[in-house]
Coordinates of C-alpha atoms in Angstrom, one line a residue:
M1 CA -16.7 1.9 42.9
K2 CA -15.6 -0.2 45.8
N3 CA -12.1 0.6 47.1
F4 CA -9.1 -1.7 46.8
Y5 CA -9.3 -3.0 50.3
E6 CA -12.9 -3.9 50.0
K7 CA -12.3 -5.8 46.8
A8 CA -9.4 -7.6 48.4
R9 CA -11.5 -8.5 51.4
E10 CA -14.2 -10.0 49.1
F11 CA -11.5 -12.0 47.4
A12 CA -10.2 -13.3 50.7
L13 CA -13.7 -14.4 51.9
A14 CA -14.3 -16.3 48.7
N15 CA -10.8 -17.7 48.0
I16 CA -8.9 -17.8 51.3
A17 CA -11.3 -18.2 54.2
P18 CA -12.7 -21.6 53.0
Y19 CA -9.2 -23.2 53.3
A20 CA -8.1 -21.6 56.6
K21 CA -9.0 -24.5 58.8
Q22 CA -7.6 -27.1 56.5
I23 CA -4.2 -25.5 56.0
D24 CA -3.8 -25.2 59.8
E25 CA -4.9 -28.8 60.6
K26 CA -2.8 -30.3 57.8
A27 CA 0.1 -27.9 57.9
E28 CA -0.7 -27.5 54.2
F29 CA 0.4 -24.5 52.0
P30 CA -2.6 -22.5 50.7
S31 CA -2.0 -23.5 47.1
K32 CA -5.6 -23.1 46.0
S33 CA -5.6 -19.5 47.3
F34 CA -2.4 -18.7 45.5
E35 CA -3.8 -20.1 42.3
K36 CA -6.7 -17.6 42.6
M37 CA -4.3 -14.8 43.5
H38 CA -2.6 -15.5 40.1
E39 CA -5.9 -15.6 38.2
T40 CA -7.1 -12.3 39.7
G41 CA -3.8 -10.5 39.3
Y42 CA -2.8 -10.1 42.9
L43 CA 0.6 -11.8 42.4
K44 CA 1.6 -9.1 40.0
L45 CA 0.1 -6.3 42.1
L46 CA 3.5 -4.4 42.5
I47 CA 4.8 -5.0 39.0
P48 CA 4.7 -1.8 37.0
K49 CA 2.1 -1.6 34.3
E50 CA 4.7 -1.2 31.5
L51 CA 6.0 -4.7 32.6
G52 CA 2.6 -6.3 32.5
G53 CA 1.6 -5.8 36.2
L54 CA -1.0 -3.7 38.0
G55 CA 1.3 -0.9 39.1
G56 CA 0.4 -1.0 42.7
D57 CA 2.2 0.8 45.5
I58 CA 3.1 0.2 49.2
A59 CA -0.4 1.2 50.3
D60 CA -2.0 -1.3 48.0
H61 CA 0.5 -3.9 49.3
A62 CA -0.7 -3.1 52.9
D63 CA -4.4 -3.3 52.0
A64 CA -4.0 -6.6 50.2
V65 CA -2.0 -8.2 53.0
R66 CA -4.4 -7.0 55.7
A67 CA -7.5 -8.2 53.7
F68 CA -5.9 -11.6 53.1
A69 CA -4.8 -12.0 56.7
S70 CA -8.3 -11.2 57.9
A71 CA -9.3 -14.5 56.4
S72 CA -6.0 -16.4 57.1
A73 CA -2.9 -15.0 58.7
T74 CA -0.9 -17.7 57.0
A75 CA -2.0 -16.8 53.5
G76 CA -1.5 -13.1 54.2
L77 CA 2.1 -13.8 55.5
C78 CA 3.1 -15.9 52.5
Y79 CA 1.7 -13.3 50.1
M80 CA 3.4 -10.5 51.9
M81 CA 6.8 -12.2 51.6
H82 CA 6.3 -12.7 47.8
N83 CA 5.7 -9.0 47.5
V84 CA 8.8 -8.2 49.5
A85 CA 11.1 -10.4 47.5
L86 CA 9.6 -9.1 44.2
M87 CA 10.2 -5.5 45.2
C88 CA 13.9 -6.2 45.8
V89 CA 14.1 -7.5 42.2
L90 CA 12.1 -4.6 40.8
N91 CA 14.1 -1.9 42.7
Y92 CA 17.6 -3.3 42.3
G93 CA 17.7 -6.2 39.8
S94 CA 19.3 -6.1 36.4
N95 CA 17.1 -5.7 33.4
E96 CA 17.7 -9.3 32.6
L97 CA 16.7 -10.5 36.1
K98 CA 13.7 -8.3 36.2
K99 CA 12.5 -9.6 32.9
E100 CA 12.9 -13.2 33.9
I101 CA 11.2 -12.8 37.3
T102 CA 8.3 -10.6 36.1
K103 CA 7.5 -12.9 33.2
S104 CA 7.4 -15.8 35.7
V105 CA 5.2 -14.0 38.2
I106 CA 2.8 -13.0 35.4
K107 CA 2.5 -16.7 34.5
G108 CA 1.6 -17.6 38.1
K109 CA 4.9 -18.3 39.8
F110 CA 5.8 -16.5 43.1
L111 CA 8.7 -15.7 45.4
A112 CA 9.7 -16.2 49.0
L113 CA 12.3 -15.0 51.5
A114 CA 15.2 -17.2 52.8
Y115 CA 17.0 -14.8 55.1
S116 CA 17.1 -16.2 58.6
E117 CA 19.9 -18.5 59.8
F118 CA 20.4 -20.5 63.0
G119 CA 23.4 -18.4 64.1
S120 CA 22.0 -15.0 63.5
G121 CA 18.4 -15.5 64.4
T122 CA 16.3 -12.4 64.2
H123 CA 19.3 -10.4 63.0
F124 CA 18.8 -11.9 59.5
Y125 CA 21.0 -9.3 57.9
M126 CA 24.1 -11.0 59.3
P127 CA 24.4 -14.1 57.0
E128 CA 27.0 -16.8 57.6
L129 CA 26.7 -18.9 54.5
K130 CA 29.9 -20.0 52.9
V131 CA 30.5 -18.4 49.5
K132 CA 33.1 -19.2 46.8
F133 CA 33.6 -16.8 43.9
D134 CA 34.9 -18.0 40.6
G135 CA 34.5 -15.4 37.9
K136 CA 30.9 -15.0 37.1
K137 CA 30.0 -18.3 38.9
V138 CA 29.4 -18.3 42.6
T139 CA 29.0 -21.5 44.8
F140 CA 27.1 -21.5 48.1
N141 CA 27.0 -23.8 51.1
G142 CA 25.1 -23.5 54.3
T143 CA 21.6 -23.6 55.8
K144 CA 18.8 -21.1 56.0
S145 CA 16.8 -21.8 59.2
M146 CA 13.2 -20.8 58.5
V147 CA 11.9 -20.5 54.9
T148 CA 8.3 -19.7 54.4
S149 CA 6.5 -21.2 51.3
A150 CA 9.2 -23.8 51.3
G151 CA 9.1 -25.9 48.1
H152 CA 6.1 -24.0 46.8
A153 CA 7.6 -20.7 45.7
S154 CA 9.6 -20.8 42.5
F155 CA 12.2 -18.3 43.6
Y156 CA 13.9 -17.5 46.9
A157 CA 15.6 -14.3 47.9
V158 CA 18.8 -15.3 49.9
L159 CA 21.2 -13.1 51.8
T160 CA 24.8 -14.1 51.7
P161 CA 28.3 -12.6 52.4
S162 CA 29.6 -10.5 49.6
S163 CA 32.8 -10.9 47.6
D164 CA 34.4 -7.9 49.4
E165 CA 32.5 -6.2 52.2
G166 CA 28.9 -6.2 53.2
I167 CA 26.2 -8.7 52.0
D168 CA 24.5 -9.7 48.8
N169 CA 20.9 -10.5 48.0
W170 CA 20.5 -13.4 45.5
I171 CA 17.6 -15.1 43.8
F172 CA 17.8 -18.9 44.1
P173 CA 15.5 -20.6 41.6
L174 CA 13.7 -23.7 43.0
E175 CA 15.5 -25.9 40.6
S176 CA 18.9 -24.6 41.5
G177 CA 19.6 -27.6 43.8
I178 CA 18.3 -26.2 47.1
K179 CA 16.7 -28.8 49.4
F180 CA 14.1 -28.4 52.2
E181 CA 14.2 -30.3 55.4
K182 CA 10.4 -30.4 56.0
N183 CA 10.6 -32.9 58.9
L184 CA 12.6 -30.4 61.0
W185 CA 9.8 -27.9 61.7
N186 CA 6.5 -28.3 63.5
G187 CA 5.1 -24.8 64.2
L188 CA 2.8 -23.9 67.0
G189 CA 0.8 -21.6 64.7
M190 CA 1.0 -20.3 61.1
R191 CA 1.3 -23.9 60.1
G192 CA 0.2 -23.4 56.6
N193 CA 3.3 -21.4 55.7
V194 CA 5.2 -24.7 55.8
S195 CA 8.3 -23.1 57.1
C196 CA 11.4 -25.2 57.3
P197 CA 15.2 -25.1 56.9
M198 CA 16.7 -24.7 53.4
K199 CA 19.8 -26.8 52.8
I200 CA 22.3 -25.2 50.3
E201 CA 25.0 -27.7 49.3
N202 CA 27.4 -26.7 46.5
V203 CA 24.7 -24.7 44.7
T204 CA 26.3 -22.7 41.9
L205 CA 24.6 -19.6 40.3
D206 CA 25.5 -17.2 37.6
E207 CA 26.0 -13.7 38.9
K208 CA 22.9 -12.6 36.9
Y209 CA 20.9 -14.0 39.8
R210 CA 22.5 -11.5 42.2
I211 CA 20.0 -8.7 43.0
G212 CA 21.9 -5.4 42.4
E213 CA 25.5 -4.6 42.8
A214 CA 27.9 -6.6 45.0
G215 CA 27.7 -5.5 48.6
S216 CA 24.3 -3.8 48.2
G217 CA 22.3 -6.3 50.3
A218 CA 22.2 -4.2 53.4
K219 CA 21.0 -1.2 51.5
Q220 CA 18.2 -3.4 50.0
V221 CA 17.3 -4.7 53.5
F222 CA 16.8 -1.3 55.0
E223 CA 15.5 0.6 52.0
T224 CA 13.1 -2.0 50.6
V225 CA 12.8 -5.1 52.7
A226 CA 12.3 -3.2 56.0
P227 CA 9.3 -1.0 54.9
Y228 CA 7.5 -3.6 52.9
F229 CA 8.2 -6.5 55.3
V230 CA 7.7 -4.7 58.6
L231 CA 4.6 -2.9 57.4
G232 CA 3.4 -6.2 55.9
L233 CA 3.7 -7.9 59.2
A234 CA 1.8 -5.1 60.9
C235 CA -1.0 -5.8 58.4
V236 CA -0.8 -9.6 58.8
Y237 CA -1.4 -9.2 62.6
T238 CA -4.0 -6.4 62.1
G239 CA -5.9 -8.8 59.8
L240 CA -5.6 -11.5 62.5
C241 CA -7.1 -9.1 65.0
Q242 CA -10.0 -8.4 62.6
N243 CA -10.5 -12.1 62.4
V244 CA -10.5 -12.4 66.2
L245 CA -13.1 -9.6 66.5
E246 CA -15.4 -11.1 63.9
N247 CA -15.3 -14.6 65.3
S248 CA -15.5 -13.6 69.0
T249 CA -18.5 -11.3 68.2
N250 CA -20.2 -14.0 66.3
W251 CA -19.7 -16.5 69.1
A252 CA -20.9 -14.1 71.8
T253 CA -24.1 -13.3 69.9
A254 CA -24.8 -16.9 68.7
R255 CA -24.3 -18.7 72.0
K256 CA -27.8 -18.9 73.5
Y257 CA -29.1 -19.6 76.9
P258 CA -32.4 -21.4 77.6
N259 CA -34.1 -18.1 78.3
G260 CA -33.2 -16.7 74.9
S261 CA -30.4 -14.4 76.0
N262 CA -26.8 -14.8 74.7
L263 CA -23.3 -14.3 75.9
A264 CA -23.2 -10.7 74.6
N265 CA -25.9 -9.8 77.1
I266 CA -23.4 -10.4 79.9
E267 CA -21.5 -7.2 81.0
T268 CA -18.2 -9.0 81.3
V269 CA -18.4 -10.2 77.7
Q270 CA -19.4 -6.7 76.6
I271 CA -16.2 -5.4 78.2
H272 CA -14.1 -8.1 76.5
L273 CA -15.7 -7.3 73.1
S274 CA -15.0 -3.6 73.7
D275 CA -11.3 -4.3 74.4
I276 CA -11.0 -6.5 71.3
Y277 CA -12.7 -3.8 69.1
T278 CA -10.6 -1.0 70.5
K279 CA -7.3 -2.8 70.1
T280 CA -8.2 -3.9 66.5
A281 CA -9.2 -0.4 65.5
A282 CA -5.9 0.9 66.9
C283 CA -4.0 -1.7 64.8
A284 CA -5.9 -0.7 61.6
A285 CA -5.4 3.0 62.2
L286 CA -1.7 2.7 62.8
S287 CA -1.2 0.4 59.8
K288 CA -3.1 2.6 57.5
D289 CA -1.3 5.7 58.7
A290 CA 2.1 4.0 58.3
A291 CA 1.2 2.8 54.8
N292 CA 0.2 6.3 53.7
A293 CA 3.3 7.8 55.3
A294 CA 5.5 5.4 53.4
K295 CA 3.6 6.1 50.2
N296 CA 3.9 9.9 50.6
G297 CA 7.6 9.8 51.7
E298 CA 6.9 11.4 55.1
S299 CA 9.9 12.0 57.3
D300 CA 8.6 9.8 60.1
A301 CA 7.4 7.0 57.9
L302 CA 9.9 4.5 59.4
A303 CA 8.9 5.3 63.0
K304 CA 5.2 4.8 62.1
I305 CA 5.9 1.5 60.4
L306 CA 7.8 0.2 63.4
A307 CA 5.1 1.4 65.8
A308 CA 2.4 -0.3 63.7
R309 CA 4.2 -3.6 63.6
I310 CA 4.9 -3.6 67.4
N311 CA 1.3 -2.6 68.2
A312 CA -0.2 -5.2 65.9
S313 CA 2.0 -8.0 67.1
E314 CA 1.3 -7.4 70.7
N315 CA -2.4 -6.7 70.2
A316 CA -2.9 -9.9 68.2
I317 CA -1.8 -11.9 71.2
E318 CA -3.9 -9.9 73.6
T319 CA -7.1 -9.9 71.5
S320 CA -6.7 -13.7 71.0
R321 CA -6.2 -14.2 74.7
I322 CA -9.4 -12.2 75.5
A323 CA -11.4 -14.0 72.8
M324 CA -10.5 -17.4 74.3
R325 CA -12.2 -16.2 77.5
I326 CA -15.3 -15.3 75.5
G327 CA -15.2 -18.7 73.8
G328 CA -14.8 -20.5 77.1
G329 CA -14.4 -24.3 77.3
K330 CA -15.6 -24.9 73.8
A331 CA -12.8 -22.7 72.4
Y332 CA -10.2 -24.5 74.4
N333 CA -11.6 -27.8 73.0
K334 CA -10.7 -26.5 69.5
N335 CA -14.3 -25.7 68.7
G336 CA -14.2 -23.1 66.0
I337 CA -11.3 -20.9 65.0
L338 CA -10.4 -19.0 68.2
E339 CA -7.8 -21.5 69.4
Q340 CA -6.1 -21.4 66.0
L341 CA -6.0 -17.6 66.0
L342 CA -4.4 -17.7 69.5
R343 CA -1.7 -20.0 68.2
D344 CA -1.1 -17.9 65.1
S345 CA -0.8 -14.7 67.1
F346 CA 2.3 -15.8 69.0
A347 CA 4.5 -15.9 65.9
G348 CA 4.1 -12.1 65.7
Q349 CA 6.3 -11.3 68.7
I350 CA 9.3 -13.5 67.6
M351 CA 9.2 -13.2 63.8
A352 CA 12.3 -11.4 62.6
P353 CA 12.9 -8.6 63.4
S354 CA 11.3 -9.6 66.8
V355 CA 9.3 -7.1 68.8
D356 CA 12.2 -6.6 71.2
V357 CA 14.5 -5.7 68.3
L358 CA 11.8 -3.4 66.8
K359 CA 11.4 -1.5 70.0
I360 CA 15.1 -0.7 70.1
W361 CA 14.9 0.4 66.4
L362 CA 11.9 2.6 67.2
G363 CA 13.7 4.2 70.1
K364 CA 16.7 4.9 67.8
S365 CA 14.5 6.2 65.0
I366 CA 12.6 8.7 67.1
S367 CA 15.8 10.0 68.7
G368 CA 17.6 10.4 65.5
Q369 CA 20.0 7.5 65.8
Q370 CA 21.3 5.1 63.2
I371 CA 19.4 1.8 62.7
P372 CA 20.5 -0.9 63.4

């Protein structure tokens, strides 16, 4: 039997790759790909079997994200965020909330994250929303700065100040009154994730939509969001590196000279391809190792996850840069996909938590210090 990654890769080639160019050029959400994810069960990958899901684990999450991102980093990113928000509900939500969300996901709906704010930036676990508590009803006001899958996801995980101390993690249904300011974002890359600010004006929710106990938001961020999200981003940019390797190799072998030779016959290009391959292989190895460490509960799992994300984010930029040199003038003229991959790669270094923040966290982790 083919392993899980290979099956996910076949799915991505058939149902994600054909739309990759279109969703970038039109800044269009990969709706058709998500419809196929529903039909084939990927949206319910992490839902336990007893609740109607596939019962997948964090290693399956990593494989699916990497496979999807190898066809479109945007599709892999949006899918990854769905899984992260879903895991918060599964791990901490009340039985009532879990039942509502899992039933919705099984029917084809999906989730997204709405954590970042303009004031806190990459420190998304420091929300500034205004919250008013009135018995079991809670009213929210404020703005989330960068929400992926905006307007397409049916539910959004939102971090807010808690009633006493700490922070809360809430599920905001799409129909709760939230609004998206789609004209305020024009991304350099990852355009198909349709990120934009979320406006929250006097939105009132019943406390049943709070994920877990009051004040447990930070615990959720560092116990569930961090491993699934940071590892997920490592896999997104590992998948992007794989896409770079495939397309730069194809270009180098297909580009013919009048004498019948091709670019790959040039030693300089051979060196470039060697660098791209080595960096991509390193990303894949680190991501796989981190996923297995998390699955097996290894003591250094967090350090491995952080290292994998840092490495993949930086190597995505570097492999894309090198690939543009192989592509030459035609690549800079937006011929083919290399230029798009270069643009997509730059998001990896700044997406919260940014590479700079992650390096600090990794230093703290390997020296036994508290994070953050």
